[in-house]
Structure formats: structure tokens, C-alpha cells
Coordinates of C-alpha atoms in Angstrom, one line a residue:
X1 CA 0.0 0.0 0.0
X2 CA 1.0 3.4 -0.8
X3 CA 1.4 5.9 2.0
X4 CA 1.7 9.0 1.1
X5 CA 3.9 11.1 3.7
X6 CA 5.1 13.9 1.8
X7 CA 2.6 15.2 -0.9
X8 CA 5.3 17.6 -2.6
X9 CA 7.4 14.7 -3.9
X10 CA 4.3 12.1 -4.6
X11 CA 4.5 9.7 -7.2
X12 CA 1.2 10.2 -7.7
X13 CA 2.0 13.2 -9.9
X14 CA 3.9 11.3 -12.6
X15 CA 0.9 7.9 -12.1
X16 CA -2.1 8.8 -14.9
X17 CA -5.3 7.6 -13.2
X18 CA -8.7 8.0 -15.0
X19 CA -10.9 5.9 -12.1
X20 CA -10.3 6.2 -8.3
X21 CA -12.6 5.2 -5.8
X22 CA -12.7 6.8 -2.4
X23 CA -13.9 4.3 0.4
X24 CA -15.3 6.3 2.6
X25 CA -16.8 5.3 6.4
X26 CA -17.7 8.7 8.1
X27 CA -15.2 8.6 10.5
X28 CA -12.9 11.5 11.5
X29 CA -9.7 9.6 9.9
X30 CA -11.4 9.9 7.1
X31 CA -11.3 13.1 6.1
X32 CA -7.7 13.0 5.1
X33 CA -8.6 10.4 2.3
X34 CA -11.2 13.0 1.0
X35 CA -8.9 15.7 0.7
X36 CA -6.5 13.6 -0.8
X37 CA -8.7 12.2 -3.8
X38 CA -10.6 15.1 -4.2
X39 CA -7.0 16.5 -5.1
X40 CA -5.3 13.5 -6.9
X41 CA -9.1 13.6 -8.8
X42 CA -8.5 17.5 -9.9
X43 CA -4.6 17.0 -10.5
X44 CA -5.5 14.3 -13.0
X45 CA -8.9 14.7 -14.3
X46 CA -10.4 11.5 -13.0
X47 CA -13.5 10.4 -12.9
X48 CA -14.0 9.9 -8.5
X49 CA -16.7 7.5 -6.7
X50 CA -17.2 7.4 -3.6
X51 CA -18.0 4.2 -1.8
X52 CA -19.8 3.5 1.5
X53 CA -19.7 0.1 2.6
X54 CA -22.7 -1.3 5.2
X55 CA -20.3 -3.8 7.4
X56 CA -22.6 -6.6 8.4
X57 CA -20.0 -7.1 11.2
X58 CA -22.4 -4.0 13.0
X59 CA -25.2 -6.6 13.2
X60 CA -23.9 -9.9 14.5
X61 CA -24.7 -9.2 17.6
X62 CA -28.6 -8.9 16.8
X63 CA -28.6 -13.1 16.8
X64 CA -28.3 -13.0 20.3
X65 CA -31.3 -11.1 21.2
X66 CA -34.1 -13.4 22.1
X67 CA -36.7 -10.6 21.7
X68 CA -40.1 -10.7 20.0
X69 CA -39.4 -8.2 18.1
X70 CA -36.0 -9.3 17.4
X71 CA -36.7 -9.2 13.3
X72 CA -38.1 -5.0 13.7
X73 CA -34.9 -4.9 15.6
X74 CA -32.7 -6.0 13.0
X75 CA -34.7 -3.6 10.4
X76 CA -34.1 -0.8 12.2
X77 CA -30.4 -1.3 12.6
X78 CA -30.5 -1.4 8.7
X79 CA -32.6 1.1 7.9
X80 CA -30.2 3.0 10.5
X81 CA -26.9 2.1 8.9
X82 CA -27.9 2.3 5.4
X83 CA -29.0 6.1 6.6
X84 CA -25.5 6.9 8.2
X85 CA -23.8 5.5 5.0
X86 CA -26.3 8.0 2.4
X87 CA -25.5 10.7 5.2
X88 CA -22.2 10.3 5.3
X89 CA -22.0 10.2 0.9
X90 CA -24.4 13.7 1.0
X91 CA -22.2 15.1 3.2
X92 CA -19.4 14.6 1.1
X93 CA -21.1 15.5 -2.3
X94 CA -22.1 18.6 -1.0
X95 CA -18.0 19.7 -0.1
X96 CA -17.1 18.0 -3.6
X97 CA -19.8 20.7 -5.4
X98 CA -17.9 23.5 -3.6
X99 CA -14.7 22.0 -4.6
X100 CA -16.5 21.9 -8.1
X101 CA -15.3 18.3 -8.4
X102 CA -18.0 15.8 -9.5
X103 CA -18.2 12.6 -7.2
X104 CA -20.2 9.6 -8.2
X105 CA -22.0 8.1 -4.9
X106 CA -22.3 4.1 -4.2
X107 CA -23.6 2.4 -1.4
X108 CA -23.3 -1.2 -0.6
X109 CA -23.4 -4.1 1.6
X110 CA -21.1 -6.1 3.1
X111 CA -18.1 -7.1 4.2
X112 CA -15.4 -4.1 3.6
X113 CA -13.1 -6.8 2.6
X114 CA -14.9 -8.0 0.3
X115 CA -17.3 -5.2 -1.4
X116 CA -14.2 -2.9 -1.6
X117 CA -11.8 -5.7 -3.9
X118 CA -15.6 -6.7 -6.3
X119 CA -16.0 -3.1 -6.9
X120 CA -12.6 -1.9 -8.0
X121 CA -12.7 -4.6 -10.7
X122 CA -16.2 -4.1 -11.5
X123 CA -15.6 -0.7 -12.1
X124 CA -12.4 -0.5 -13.3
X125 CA -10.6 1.3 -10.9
X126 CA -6.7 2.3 -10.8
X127 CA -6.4 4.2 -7.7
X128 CA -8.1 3.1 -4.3
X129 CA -7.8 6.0 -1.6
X130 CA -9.0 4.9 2.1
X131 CA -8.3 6.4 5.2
X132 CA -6.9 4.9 8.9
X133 CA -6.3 5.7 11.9
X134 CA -3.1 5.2 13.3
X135 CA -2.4 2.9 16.7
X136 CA -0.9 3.8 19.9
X137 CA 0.1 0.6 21.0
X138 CA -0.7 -3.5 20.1
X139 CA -4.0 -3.1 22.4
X140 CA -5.3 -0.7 19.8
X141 CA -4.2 -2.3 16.9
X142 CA -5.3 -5.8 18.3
X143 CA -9.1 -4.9 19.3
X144 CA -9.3 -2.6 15.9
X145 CA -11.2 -4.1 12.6
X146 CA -8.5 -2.7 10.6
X147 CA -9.6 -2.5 7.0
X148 CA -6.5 -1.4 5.7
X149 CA -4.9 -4.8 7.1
X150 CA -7.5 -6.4 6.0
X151 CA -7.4 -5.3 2.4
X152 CA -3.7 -6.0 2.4
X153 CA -2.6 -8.1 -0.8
X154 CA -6.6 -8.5 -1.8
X155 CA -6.1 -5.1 -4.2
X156 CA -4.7 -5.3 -7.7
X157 CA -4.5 -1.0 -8.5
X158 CA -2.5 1.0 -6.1
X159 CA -3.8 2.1 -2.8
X160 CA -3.2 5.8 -1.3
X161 CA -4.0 5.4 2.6
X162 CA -4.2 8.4 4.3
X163 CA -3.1 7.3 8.3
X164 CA -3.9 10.0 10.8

């Protein structure tokens, strides 16, 4: 994976891309992703999508409740997390417009692991930007869900992460 630590002397510069996809998650370290494609998007003139993956991870827990209403319980939590993942892609579209970048929006289910590998071949991608948060210590890197880790060696296109 490609960290980019100091943007002045990026390789990015001399690498054409024509498709990235941002994978975005609404979380704080995420920002510096956005920035970052919304830039490499401009510098090149390529087309940018931005992806929100529904982790199903965020629901295992419903099989333990032994509720009656167990099933409106686990609609809920969908309907919920679908709605932070469109918020999360409006909220972005609206700073692209003022950046007068266009930004195409996708939202899907699934493991991040997974979804984030099936769409860059579907859609031809050649840059993957993601964000990550950096660890201060093994206890935080062991009890973290780590998608970066996890999408180690699964990519075949280059991958800016943005660690803060």
C-alpha cells in the first residue's frame, strides 16, 4: 500500500489515473482520504466515486437477542446504517460541489473486505484512496477491525492510505 507522507514529492504526480474510488466510512480519519482524492481527482482529471460500505460485522450481535421483536430490531439497525452511509455520501457531495469536483455516490453491503476488492474490478478502478487511523500501542491495533490490514494483498491497482 502506498502511504503518502510527503505530498510535494508524490509519485502520484507522474501515475495517470482516470478511475479512483474513495472508500469512505464517516469517520474523523477519514477526512484525510477525501482531501486527498478530491485532489489527486483534480490534479489528473479523473473520474471519483465514492464508496460506503454497510459492514454486516455491525449486526452480529442482533442473533443474540431473544426478543419478539428481534426481526423489527434488525430492520431498524439497517434502515439505521444504510441512513448513516447515504449521510455520510451527501455530506461529502455537497463539499465536492464547492470544490466543483463531481463525485459519483455508491452504497453497498457487506463485508469491507470484500465489497471494496468486487467493486474496483467491476468498475475499473486504478487508484483506491482509504483512510486509517493510526495505533498507539498492540491493544489498539489488536481490538481494531483494521480494513486497511484487511485489504492487504486483496487489491490489484494502487492504494493511497491516508493514516492520521
Amino acid at each position: 500500500m502506498l502511504a503518502l507522507r510527503n505530498p510535494v514529492f508524490s509519485p502520484l504526480v507522474f501515475m495517470p489515473f482516470s478511475r479512483i474510488l474513495l472508500c469512505i466510512d464517516g469517520e474523523p480519519h477519514t477526512e484525510a482520504a477525501i482531501n486527498l482524492a478530491l485532489d489527486v481527482a483534480r490534479t489528473h482529471g479523473a473520474a471519483l466515486d465514492a464508496l460506503y460500505v454497510v459492514d454486516p460485522y455491525l449486526k452480529k450481535f442482533t442473533d443474540e437477542i431473544y426478543a419478539i421483536n428481534r426481526d423489527e430490531c434488525r430492520a431498524h439497525l439497517d434502515r439505521s446504517l444504510a441512513a448513516e452511509g447515504e449521510a455520510a455520501l451527501d455530506q461529502l457531495l455537497a463539499r465536492a460541489a464547492v470544490a466543483d469536483t463531481p463525485v459519483g455516490r455508491l452504497l453497498e453491503s457487506g463485508p469491507p473486505e470484500e465489497v471494496i476488492p468486487r467493486m474496483t474490478i467491476a468498475g475499473g478502478y486504478d487508484l483506491v484512496v482509504l483512510g486509517g487511523k493510526r495505533f498507539n500501542g498492540r491493544y489498539d491495533r489488536w481490538t481494531s477491525r483494521d480494513l486497511p490490514g484487511r485489504l492487504d494483498g486483496k487489491l490489484s491497482v494502487p492504494v493511497l492510505l491516508a493514516r492520521v
